[in-house]
Short mmCIF file of C-alpha atoms and ligand atoms in Angstrom, two decimals:
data_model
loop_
_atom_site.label_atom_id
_atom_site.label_comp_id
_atom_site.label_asym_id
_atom_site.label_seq_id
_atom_site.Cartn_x
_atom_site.Cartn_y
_atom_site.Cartn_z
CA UNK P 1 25.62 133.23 -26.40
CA UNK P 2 24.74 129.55 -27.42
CA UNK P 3 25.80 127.35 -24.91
CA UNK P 4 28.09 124.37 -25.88
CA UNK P 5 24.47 121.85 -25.53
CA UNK P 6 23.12 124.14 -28.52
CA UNK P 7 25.88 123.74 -30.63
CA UNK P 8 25.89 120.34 -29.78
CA UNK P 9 22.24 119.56 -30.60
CA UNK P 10 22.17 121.44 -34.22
CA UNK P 11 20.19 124.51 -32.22
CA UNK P 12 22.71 127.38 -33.83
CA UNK P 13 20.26 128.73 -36.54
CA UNK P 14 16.84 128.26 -34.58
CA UNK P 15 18.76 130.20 -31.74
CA UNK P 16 19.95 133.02 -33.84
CA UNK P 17 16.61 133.26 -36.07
CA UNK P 18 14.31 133.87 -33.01
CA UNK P 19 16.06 136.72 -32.65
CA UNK P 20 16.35 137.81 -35.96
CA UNK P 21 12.74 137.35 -36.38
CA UNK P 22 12.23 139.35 -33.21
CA UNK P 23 13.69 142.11 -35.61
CA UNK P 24 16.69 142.99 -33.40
CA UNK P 25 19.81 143.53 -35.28
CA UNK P 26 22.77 141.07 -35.79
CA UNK P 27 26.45 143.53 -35.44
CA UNK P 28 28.75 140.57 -34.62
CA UNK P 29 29.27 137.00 -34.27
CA UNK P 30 31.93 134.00 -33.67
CA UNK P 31 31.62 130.70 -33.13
CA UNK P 32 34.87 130.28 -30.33
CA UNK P 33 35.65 127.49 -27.68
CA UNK P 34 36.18 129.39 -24.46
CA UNK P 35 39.06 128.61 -22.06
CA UNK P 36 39.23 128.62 -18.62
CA UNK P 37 40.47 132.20 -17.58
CA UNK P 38 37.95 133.93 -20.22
CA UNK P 39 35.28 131.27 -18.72
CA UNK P 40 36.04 132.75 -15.26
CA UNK P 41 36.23 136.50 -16.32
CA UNK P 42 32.93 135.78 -17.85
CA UNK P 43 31.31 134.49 -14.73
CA UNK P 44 33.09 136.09 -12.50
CA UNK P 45 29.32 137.20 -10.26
CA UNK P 46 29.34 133.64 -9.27
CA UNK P 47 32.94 132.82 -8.08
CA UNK P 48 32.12 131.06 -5.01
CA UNK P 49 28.74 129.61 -5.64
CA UNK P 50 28.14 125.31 -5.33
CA UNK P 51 28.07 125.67 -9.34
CA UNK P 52 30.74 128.01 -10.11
CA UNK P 53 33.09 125.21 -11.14
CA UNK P 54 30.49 122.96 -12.88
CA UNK P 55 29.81 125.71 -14.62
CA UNK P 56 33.41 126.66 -16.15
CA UNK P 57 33.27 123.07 -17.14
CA UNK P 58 30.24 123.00 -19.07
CA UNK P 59 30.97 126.57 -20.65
CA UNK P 60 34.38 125.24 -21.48
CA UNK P 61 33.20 121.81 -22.57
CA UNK P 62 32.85 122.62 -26.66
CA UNK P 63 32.35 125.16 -29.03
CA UNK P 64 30.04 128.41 -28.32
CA UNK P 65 28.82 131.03 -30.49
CA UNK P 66 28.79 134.49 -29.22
CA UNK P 67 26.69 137.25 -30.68
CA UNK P 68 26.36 141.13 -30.00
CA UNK P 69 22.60 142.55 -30.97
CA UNK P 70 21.20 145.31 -31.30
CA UNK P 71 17.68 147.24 -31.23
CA UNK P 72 15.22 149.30 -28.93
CA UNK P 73 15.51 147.79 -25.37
CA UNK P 74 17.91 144.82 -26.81
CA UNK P 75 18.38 143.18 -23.45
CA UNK P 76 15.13 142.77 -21.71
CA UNK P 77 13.84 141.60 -24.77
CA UNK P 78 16.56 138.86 -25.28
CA UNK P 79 16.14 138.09 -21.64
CA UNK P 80 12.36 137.64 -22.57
CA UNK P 81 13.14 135.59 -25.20
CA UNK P 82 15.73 132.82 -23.19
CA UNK P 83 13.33 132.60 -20.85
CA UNK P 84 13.84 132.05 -17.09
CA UNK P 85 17.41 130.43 -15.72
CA UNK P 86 16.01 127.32 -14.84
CA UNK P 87 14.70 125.83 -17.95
CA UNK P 88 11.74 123.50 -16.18
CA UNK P 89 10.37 126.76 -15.01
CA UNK P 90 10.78 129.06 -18.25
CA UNK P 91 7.42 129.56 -20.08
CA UNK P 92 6.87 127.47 -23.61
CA UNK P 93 8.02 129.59 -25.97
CA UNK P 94 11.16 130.80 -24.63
CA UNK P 95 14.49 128.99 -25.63
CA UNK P 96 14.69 127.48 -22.65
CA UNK P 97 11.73 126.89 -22.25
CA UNK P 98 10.94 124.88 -25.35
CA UNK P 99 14.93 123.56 -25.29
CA UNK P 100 15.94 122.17 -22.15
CA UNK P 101 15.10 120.50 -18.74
CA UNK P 102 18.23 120.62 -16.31
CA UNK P 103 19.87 124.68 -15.30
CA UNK P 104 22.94 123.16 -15.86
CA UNK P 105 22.31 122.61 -19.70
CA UNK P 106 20.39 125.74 -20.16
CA UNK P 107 21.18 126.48 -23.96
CA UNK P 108 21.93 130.10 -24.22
CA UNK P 109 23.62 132.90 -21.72
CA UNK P 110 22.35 136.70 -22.10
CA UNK P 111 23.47 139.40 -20.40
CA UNK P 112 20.96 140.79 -17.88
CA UNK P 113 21.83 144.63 -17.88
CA UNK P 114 23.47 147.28 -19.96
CA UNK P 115 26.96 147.25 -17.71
CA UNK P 116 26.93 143.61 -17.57
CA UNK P 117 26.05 143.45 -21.51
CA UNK P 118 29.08 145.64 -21.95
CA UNK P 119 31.45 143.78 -19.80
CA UNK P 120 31.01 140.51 -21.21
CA UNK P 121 30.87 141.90 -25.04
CA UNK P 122 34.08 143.35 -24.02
CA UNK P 123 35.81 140.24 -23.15
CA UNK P 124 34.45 138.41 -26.62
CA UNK P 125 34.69 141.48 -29.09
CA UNK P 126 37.11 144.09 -30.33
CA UNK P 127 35.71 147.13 -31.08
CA UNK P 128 36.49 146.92 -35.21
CA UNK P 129 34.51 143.50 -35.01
CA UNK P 130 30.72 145.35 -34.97
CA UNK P 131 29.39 146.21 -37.91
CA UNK P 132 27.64 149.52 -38.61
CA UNK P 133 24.64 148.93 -40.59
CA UNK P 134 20.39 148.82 -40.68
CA UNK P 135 18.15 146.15 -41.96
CA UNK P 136 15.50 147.44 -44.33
CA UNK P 137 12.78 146.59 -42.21
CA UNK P 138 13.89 148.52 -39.66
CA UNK P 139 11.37 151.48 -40.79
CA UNK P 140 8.74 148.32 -40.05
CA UNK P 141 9.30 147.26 -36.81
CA UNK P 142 10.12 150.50 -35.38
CA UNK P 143 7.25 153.48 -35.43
P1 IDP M 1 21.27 133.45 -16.16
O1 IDP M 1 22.10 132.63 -17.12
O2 IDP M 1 19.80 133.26 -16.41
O3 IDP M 1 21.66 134.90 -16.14
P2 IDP M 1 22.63 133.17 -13.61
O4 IDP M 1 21.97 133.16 -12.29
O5 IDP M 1 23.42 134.38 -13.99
O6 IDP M 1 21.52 132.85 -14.71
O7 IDP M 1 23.55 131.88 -13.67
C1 IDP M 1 24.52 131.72 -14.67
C2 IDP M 1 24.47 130.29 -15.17
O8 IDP M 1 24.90 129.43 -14.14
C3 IDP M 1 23.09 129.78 -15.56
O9 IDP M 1 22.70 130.14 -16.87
C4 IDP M 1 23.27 128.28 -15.43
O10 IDP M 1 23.99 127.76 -16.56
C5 IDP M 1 24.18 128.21 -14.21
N1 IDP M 1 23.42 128.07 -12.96
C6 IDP M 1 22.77 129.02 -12.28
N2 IDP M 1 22.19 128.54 -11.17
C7 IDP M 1 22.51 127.24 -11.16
C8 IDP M 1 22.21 126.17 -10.24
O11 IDP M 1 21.54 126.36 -9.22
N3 IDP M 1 22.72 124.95 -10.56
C9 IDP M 1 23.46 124.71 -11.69
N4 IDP M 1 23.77 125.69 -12.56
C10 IDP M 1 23.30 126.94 -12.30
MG1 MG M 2 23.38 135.82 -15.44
#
């Protein structure tokens, strides 16, 4: 997901072509402004924590885009390329790491395992929303 501080700084298409370049597959996307009970089903791991509430506010604050992707080990490698939570300590390169400076403004979300990937595609997709289909340079990046 791009965080409302990407949409807000024109970082939409830089976001989404890293990880088309990456080669992983695009199956659904929406550009939505989340409200407060979907912002708390979404993040419902951290109910309780100091920046539980900061955080529904900043999630909540503008417009996100959410995207499903797809490919060979999908989620480490997205989670490789965001870089780590805090974005002073995630590696040039990364998202983060070339995008921000405070974890409160960290420019993307992405899910960190298969059940939690599920879960949270769940509460931004309908099933007839993904789209079945294969780039033609899949046969390229794939041996
Ligand atoms: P993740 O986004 O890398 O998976 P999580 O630990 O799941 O990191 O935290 C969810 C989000 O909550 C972070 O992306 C960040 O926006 C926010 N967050 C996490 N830890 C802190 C903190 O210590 N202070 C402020 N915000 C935080
Ligand atoms: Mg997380």
């Amino acid at each position: 997901m791009v965080k409302p501080d990407a949409v807000q700084r024109g970082l939409i298409g830089n976001i989404i072509t890293k990880m088309e370049e990456k080669g992983l597959r695009l199956i659904a996307l929406k550009m939505i402004q989340i409200d407060e009970d979907t912002a708390s089903e979404h993040y419902a791991e951290h109910e309780g924590k100091d920046f539980y509430e900061p955080l529904l506010e900043y999630i909540t604050s503008g417009p996100v885009v959410a995207l499903a992707l797809k490919g060979n080990s999908a989620i480490s490698i997205v989670r490789t390329l965001v870089g780590k939570t805090d974005p002073k300590e995630a590696s040039p390169g990364t998202i983060r790491g070339d995008h921000g400076i405070d974890i409160g403004r960290n420019v993307v979300h992405a899910a960190d395992s298969k059940e939690s990937a599920e879960r949270e595609l769940d509460i931004f997709f309908d099933d007839n929303e993904y789209l079945d289909y294969s780039r033609v340079e899949e046969d390229w990046i794939y041996e």
